Short mmCIF file of C-alpha atoms in Angstrom, two decimals:
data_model
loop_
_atom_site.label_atom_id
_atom_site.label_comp_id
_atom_site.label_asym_id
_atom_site.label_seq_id
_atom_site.Cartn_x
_atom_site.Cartn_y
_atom_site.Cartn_z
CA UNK V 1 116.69 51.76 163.10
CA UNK V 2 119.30 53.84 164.39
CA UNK V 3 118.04 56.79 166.67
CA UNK V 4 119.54 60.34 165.24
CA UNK V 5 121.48 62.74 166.80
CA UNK V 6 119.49 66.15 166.30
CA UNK V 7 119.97 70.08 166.08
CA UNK V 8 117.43 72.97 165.36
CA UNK V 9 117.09 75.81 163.29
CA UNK V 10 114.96 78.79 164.50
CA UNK V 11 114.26 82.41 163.97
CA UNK V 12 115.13 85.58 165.74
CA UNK V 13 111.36 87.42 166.85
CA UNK V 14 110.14 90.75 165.40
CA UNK V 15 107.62 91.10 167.48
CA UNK V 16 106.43 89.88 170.86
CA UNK V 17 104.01 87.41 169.91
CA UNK V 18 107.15 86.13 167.71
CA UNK V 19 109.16 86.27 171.08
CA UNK V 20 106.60 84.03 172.80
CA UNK V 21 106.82 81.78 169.83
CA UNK V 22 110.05 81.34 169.56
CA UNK V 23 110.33 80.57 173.47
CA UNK V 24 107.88 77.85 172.83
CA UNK V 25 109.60 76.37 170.26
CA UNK V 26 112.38 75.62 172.54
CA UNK V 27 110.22 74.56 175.85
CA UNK V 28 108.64 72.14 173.02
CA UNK V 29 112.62 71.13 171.49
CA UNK V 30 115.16 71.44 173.98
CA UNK V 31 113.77 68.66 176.27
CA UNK V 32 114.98 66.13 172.83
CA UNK V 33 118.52 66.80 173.89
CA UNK V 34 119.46 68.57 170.68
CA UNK V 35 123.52 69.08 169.43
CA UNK V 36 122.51 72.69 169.23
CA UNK V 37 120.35 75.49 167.96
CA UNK V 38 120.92 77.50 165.24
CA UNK V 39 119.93 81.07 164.86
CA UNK V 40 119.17 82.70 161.40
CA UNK V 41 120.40 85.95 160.46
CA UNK V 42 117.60 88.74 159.15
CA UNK V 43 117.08 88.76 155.67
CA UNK V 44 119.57 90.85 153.49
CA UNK V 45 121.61 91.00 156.39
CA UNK V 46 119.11 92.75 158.26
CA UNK V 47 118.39 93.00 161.89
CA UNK V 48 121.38 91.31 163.54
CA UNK V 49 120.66 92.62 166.91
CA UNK V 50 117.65 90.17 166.85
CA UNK V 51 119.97 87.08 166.03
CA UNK V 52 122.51 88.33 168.88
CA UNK V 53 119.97 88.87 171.38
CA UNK V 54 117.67 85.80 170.43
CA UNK V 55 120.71 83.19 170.47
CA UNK V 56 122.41 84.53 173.86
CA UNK V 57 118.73 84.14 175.09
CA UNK V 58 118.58 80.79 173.84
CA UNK V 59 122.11 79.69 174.97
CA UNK V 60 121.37 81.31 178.88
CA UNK V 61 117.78 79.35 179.27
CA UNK V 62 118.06 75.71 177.18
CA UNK V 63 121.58 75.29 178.52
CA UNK V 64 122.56 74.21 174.73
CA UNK V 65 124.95 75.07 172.04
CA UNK V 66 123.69 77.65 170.06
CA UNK V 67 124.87 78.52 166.88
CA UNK V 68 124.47 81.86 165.33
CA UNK V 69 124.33 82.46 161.52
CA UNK V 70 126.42 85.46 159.95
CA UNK V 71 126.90 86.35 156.41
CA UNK V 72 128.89 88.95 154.25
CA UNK V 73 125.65 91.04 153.14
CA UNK V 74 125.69 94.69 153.69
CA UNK V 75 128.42 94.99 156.45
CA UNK V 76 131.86 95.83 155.69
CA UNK V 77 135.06 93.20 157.09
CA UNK V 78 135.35 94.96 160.57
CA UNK V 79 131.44 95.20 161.17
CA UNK V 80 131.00 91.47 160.43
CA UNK V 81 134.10 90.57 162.55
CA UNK V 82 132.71 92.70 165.31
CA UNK V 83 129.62 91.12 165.42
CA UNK V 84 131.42 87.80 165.49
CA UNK V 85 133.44 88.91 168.33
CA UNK V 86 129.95 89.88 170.33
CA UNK V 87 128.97 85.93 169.54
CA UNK V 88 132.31 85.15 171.28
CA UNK V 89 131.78 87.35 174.39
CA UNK V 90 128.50 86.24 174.98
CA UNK V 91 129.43 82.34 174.91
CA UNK V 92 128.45 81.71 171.80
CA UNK V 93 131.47 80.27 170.03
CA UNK V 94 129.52 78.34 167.16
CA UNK V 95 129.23 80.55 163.80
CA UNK V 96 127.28 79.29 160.95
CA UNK V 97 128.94 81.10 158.05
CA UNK V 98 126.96 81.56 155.14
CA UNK V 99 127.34 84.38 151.96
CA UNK V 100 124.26 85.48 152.24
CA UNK V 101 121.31 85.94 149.85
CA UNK V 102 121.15 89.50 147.44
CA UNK V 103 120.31 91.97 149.40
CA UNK V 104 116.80 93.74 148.72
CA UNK V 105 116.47 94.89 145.11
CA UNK V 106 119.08 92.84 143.80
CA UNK V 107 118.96 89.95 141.91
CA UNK V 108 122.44 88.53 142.70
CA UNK V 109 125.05 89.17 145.72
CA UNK V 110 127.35 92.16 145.76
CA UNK V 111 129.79 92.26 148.60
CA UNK V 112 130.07 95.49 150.78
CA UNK V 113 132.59 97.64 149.18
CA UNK V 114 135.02 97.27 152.52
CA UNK V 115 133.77 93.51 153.03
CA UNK V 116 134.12 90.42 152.26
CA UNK V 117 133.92 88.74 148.94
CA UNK V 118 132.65 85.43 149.74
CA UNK V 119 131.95 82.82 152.27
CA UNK V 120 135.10 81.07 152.48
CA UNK V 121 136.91 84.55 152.90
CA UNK V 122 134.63 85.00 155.52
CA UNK V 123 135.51 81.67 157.04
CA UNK V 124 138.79 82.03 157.04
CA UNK V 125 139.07 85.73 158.76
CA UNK V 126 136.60 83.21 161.33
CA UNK V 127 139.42 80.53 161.33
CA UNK V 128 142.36 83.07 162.24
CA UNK V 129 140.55 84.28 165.22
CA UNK V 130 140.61 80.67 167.08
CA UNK V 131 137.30 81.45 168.73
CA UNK V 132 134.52 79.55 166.94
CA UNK V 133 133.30 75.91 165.66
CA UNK V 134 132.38 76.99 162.14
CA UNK V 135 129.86 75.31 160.10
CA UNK V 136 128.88 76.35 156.51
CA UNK V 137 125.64 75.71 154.17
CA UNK V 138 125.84 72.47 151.27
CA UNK V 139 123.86 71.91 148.67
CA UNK V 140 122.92 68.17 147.27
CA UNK V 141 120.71 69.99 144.60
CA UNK V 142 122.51 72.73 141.99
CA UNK V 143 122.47 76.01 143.98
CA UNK V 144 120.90 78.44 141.32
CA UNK V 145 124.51 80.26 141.54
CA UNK V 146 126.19 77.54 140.77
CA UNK V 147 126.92 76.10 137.44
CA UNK V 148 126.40 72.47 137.96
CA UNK V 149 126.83 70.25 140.92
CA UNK V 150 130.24 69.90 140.79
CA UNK V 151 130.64 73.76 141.49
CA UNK V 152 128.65 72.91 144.55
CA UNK V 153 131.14 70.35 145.36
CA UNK V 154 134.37 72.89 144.36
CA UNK V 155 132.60 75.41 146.71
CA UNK V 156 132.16 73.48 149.49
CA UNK V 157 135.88 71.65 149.56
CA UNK V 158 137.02 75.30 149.19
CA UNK V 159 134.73 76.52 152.52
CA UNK V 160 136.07 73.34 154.56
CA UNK V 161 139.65 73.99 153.49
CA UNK V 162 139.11 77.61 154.72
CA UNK V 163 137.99 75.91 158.10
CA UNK V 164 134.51 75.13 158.70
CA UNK V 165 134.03 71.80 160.67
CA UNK V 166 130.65 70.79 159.55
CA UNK V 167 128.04 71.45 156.66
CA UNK V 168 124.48 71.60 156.72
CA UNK V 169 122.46 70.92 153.84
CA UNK V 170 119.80 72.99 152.46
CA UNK V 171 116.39 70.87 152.25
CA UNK V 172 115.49 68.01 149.89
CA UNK V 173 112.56 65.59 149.36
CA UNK V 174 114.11 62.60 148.55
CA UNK V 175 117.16 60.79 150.42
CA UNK V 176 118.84 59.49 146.71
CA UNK V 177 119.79 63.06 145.64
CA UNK V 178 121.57 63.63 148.99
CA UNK V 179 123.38 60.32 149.31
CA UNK V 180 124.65 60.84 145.92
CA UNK V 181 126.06 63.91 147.21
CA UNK V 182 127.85 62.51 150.59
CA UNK V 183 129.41 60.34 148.43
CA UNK V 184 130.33 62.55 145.50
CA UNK V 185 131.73 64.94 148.41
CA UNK V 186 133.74 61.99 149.77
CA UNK V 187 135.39 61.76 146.08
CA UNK V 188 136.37 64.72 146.38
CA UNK V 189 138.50 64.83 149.24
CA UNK V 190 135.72 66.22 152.01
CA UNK V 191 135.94 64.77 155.09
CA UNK V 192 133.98 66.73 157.14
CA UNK V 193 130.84 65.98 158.29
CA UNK V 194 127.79 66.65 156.05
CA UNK V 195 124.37 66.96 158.04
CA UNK V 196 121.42 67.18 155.78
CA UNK V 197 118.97 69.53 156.90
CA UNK V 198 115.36 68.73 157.39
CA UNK V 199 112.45 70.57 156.45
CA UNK V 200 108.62 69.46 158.02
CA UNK V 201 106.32 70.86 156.13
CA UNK V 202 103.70 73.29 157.73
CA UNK V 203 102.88 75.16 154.76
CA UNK V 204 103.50 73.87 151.13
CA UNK V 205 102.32 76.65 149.11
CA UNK V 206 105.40 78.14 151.17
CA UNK V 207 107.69 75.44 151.09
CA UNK V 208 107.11 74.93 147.63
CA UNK V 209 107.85 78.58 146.65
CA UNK V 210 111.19 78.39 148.31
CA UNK V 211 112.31 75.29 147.13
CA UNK V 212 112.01 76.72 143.80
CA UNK V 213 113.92 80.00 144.26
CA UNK V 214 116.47 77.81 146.26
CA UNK V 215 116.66 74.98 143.06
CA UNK V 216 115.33 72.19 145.29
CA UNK V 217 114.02 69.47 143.24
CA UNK V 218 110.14 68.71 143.62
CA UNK V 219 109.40 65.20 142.39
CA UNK V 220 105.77 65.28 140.52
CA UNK V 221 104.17 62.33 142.40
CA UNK V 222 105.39 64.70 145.75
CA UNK V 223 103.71 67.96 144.44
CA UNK V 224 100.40 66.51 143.49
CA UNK V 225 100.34 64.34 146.98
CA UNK V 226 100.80 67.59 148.99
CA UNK V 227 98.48 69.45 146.81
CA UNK V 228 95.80 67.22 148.04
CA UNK V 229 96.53 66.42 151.34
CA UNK V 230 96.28 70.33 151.38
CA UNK V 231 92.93 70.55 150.16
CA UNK V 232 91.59 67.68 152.06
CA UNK V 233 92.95 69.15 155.16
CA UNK V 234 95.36 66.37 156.04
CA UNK V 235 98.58 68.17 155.85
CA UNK V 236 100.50 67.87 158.79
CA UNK V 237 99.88 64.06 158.82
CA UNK V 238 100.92 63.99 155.53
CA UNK V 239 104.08 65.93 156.54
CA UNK V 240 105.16 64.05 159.30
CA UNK V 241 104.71 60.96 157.62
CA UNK V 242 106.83 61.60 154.50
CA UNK V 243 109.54 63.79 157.10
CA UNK V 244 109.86 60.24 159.18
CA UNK V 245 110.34 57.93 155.84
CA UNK V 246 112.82 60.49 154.28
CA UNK V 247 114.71 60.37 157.77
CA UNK V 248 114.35 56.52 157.75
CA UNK V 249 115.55 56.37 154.71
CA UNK V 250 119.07 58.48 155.32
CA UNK V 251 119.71 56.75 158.57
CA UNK V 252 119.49 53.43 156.87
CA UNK V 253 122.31 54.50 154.60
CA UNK V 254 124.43 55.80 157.38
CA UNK V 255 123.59 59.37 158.35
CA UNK V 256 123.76 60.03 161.95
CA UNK V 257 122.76 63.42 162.81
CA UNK V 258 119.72 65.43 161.45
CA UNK V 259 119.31 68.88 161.19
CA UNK V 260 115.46 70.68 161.59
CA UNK V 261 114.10 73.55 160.10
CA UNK V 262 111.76 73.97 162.12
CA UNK V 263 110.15 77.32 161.13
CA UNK V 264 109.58 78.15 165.23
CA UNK V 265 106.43 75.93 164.72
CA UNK V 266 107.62 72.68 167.00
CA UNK V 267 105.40 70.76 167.10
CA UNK V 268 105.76 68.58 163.01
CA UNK V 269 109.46 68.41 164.19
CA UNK V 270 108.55 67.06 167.89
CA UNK V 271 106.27 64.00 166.14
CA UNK V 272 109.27 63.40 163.42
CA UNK V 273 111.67 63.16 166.20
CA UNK V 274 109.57 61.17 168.34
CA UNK V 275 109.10 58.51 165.51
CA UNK V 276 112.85 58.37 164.86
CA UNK V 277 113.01 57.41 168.87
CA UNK V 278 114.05 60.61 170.20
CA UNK V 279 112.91 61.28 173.27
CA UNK V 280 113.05 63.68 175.83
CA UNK V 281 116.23 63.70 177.98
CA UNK V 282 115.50 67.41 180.52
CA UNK V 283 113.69 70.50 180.67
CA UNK V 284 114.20 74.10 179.68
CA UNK V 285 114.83 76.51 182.42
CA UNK V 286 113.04 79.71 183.15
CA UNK V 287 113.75 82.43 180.97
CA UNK V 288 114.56 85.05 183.58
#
C-alpha cells in the first residue's frame, strides 16, 4: 500500500484549556511531517482574531505550512481582503476560501451588503492579489445548497477557474461515493487536485448530527455498527479501524494525499496515520 501524503485541520482556542489543546494536537501531529495545517474560521464568521493568532502561532512553532480558512460571512469586500492581507504579512500565504455557513439566525447565506457574493468572487479578488496558494471546499455528496451533484461539480469548476489550486472534500464514509466524484470532476474539465478530507470519529452522536446538516450520506449497516460500538464502549477502536480501511481503500484507487479533521483531539488521527505507514519525520519546537 502506498503511504499518504497528509495535512491537518484544527481549531482556533476560546479558552486556555482550548489553547493547551490545540498545542497538543500539534506536538502529537507535526512530528508526521504533514503538507500543512489548516485553521478554521469561527462560526458565522465569528472570531477571526482567534484564526489569525492561532495559525501564525502554528506556522512560528511546527515550522509548517499553515493554511488559514476565510469566508464571505458578515464582513464587507475590504474587511475580508484586509484580513487576507494580515495572513500575507504574517507568512501565511495559504487561504482556504470557503462561502461560509448562514450566519446565526439564518437559515441560508446572505452576503454582507458591501461584500462578496460568493466563494469564487471571493477567490478571485484572492487570485488578483498574487499572494496566496488558494484551496477551496468539494463536495462528493449533494451539498444541501445545491441542486444535485452536478451543481456541485458546476460550482467547483467555477471556484478552480476563479483560481484555487486544490480542493478539499468535506467528509464521507465510504470511498465509492468519492471516487465517483474524482472522476465525474475529471469529466468535467477539473484538473486540479481533489484531496478528500478525513474525519476519525471521536464522537458519533456528533459526527452523525453534522453529517446530516452537511448531506453526508450514512450507510445503515455504518449507523447501527457505531451505535453499538458506542454503547459497548469500543468506539475509538471502532473508529480507527473503519478510518484505516476507508483510507486503504482510496489509496488503492489512486489518491495520494489525505486530509484530517482532526477535531484538536490527535490522538484517532495519530493511530490512522500510523497504520497507513506514516511515521514521524521531526519534532515541534517550543512555543515561545
Amino acid at each position: 500500500m502506498p503511504v499518504p501524503s497528509v495535512s491537518f485541520e484544527v481549531f482556533p482556542p476560546k479558552s486556555i484549556d482550548a489553547s493547551f489543546r490545540l498545542w497538543d494536537t500539534a506536538q502529537v501531529l507535526a512530528p508526521l511531517g504533514p503538507r500543512f495545517f489548516s485553521v478554521t474560521y469561527g462560526a458565522g464568521g465569528s472570531d477571526q482574531h482567534l484564526t489569525h493568532d492561532a495559525a501564525e502561532t502554528l506556522h512560528r512553532t511546527s515550522g509548517h505550512r499553515v493554511a488559514a480558512h476565510l469566508t464571505c460571512v458578515g464582513a464587507s469586500k475590504d474587511d475580508v481582503m484586509n484580513t487576507a492581507n494580515k495572513f500575507a504579512d504574517a507568512g501565511i500565504s495559504d487561504i482556504v476560501a470557503l462561502r461560509g455557513d448562514p450566519s446565526k439566525g439564518d437559515t441560508k447565506f446572505r452576503p454582507h451588503a458591501d461584500g462578496f457574493e460568493d466563494s469564487c468572487a471571493l477567490i478571485t479578488a484572492l487570485a488578483k492579489t498574487d499572494r496566496f496558494n488558494i484551496r477551496v471546499g468539494a463536495y462528493p455528496d449533494v451539498h444541501p445548497d445545491a441542486a444535485s451533484s452536478k451543481q456541485n461539480i458546476d460550482w467547483l469548476k467555477a471556484k478552480v477557474d476563479a483560481g484555487a489550486c486544490e480542493a478539499l472534500t468535506q467528509f464521507f464514509f465510504e470511498a465509492d461515493g468519492f471516487l465517483r466524484f474524482r472522476d465525474a470532476c475529471a469529466d468535467a474539465g477539473i484538473t486540479a487536485p481533489i484531496t478528500p478530507g478525513i474525519l476519525p470519529i471521536t464522537n458519533w452522536t456528533s459526527a452523525r448530527k453534522f453529517a446530516q446538516k452537511c448531506g453526508t450520506y450514512i450507510p445503515d449497516e455504518l449507523a447501527q455498527t457505531f451505535d453499538k460500538a458506542t454503547r459497548d464502549g469500543r468506539l475509538d477502536l471502532l473508529s480507527v479501524a473503519q478510518c484505516t480501511e476507508l483510507c486503504d481503500d482510496l489509496l488503492n484507487e489512486g489518491v495520494s494525499d489525505l486530509h484530517f479533521y482532526t477535531l484538536n483531539r490527535p490522538d484517532l488521527t495519530r493511530d490512522v496515520c500510523h497504520a497507513l505507514g506514516v511515521t514521524q519525520s521531526h519534532s515541534i519546537r517550543n512555543v515561545a
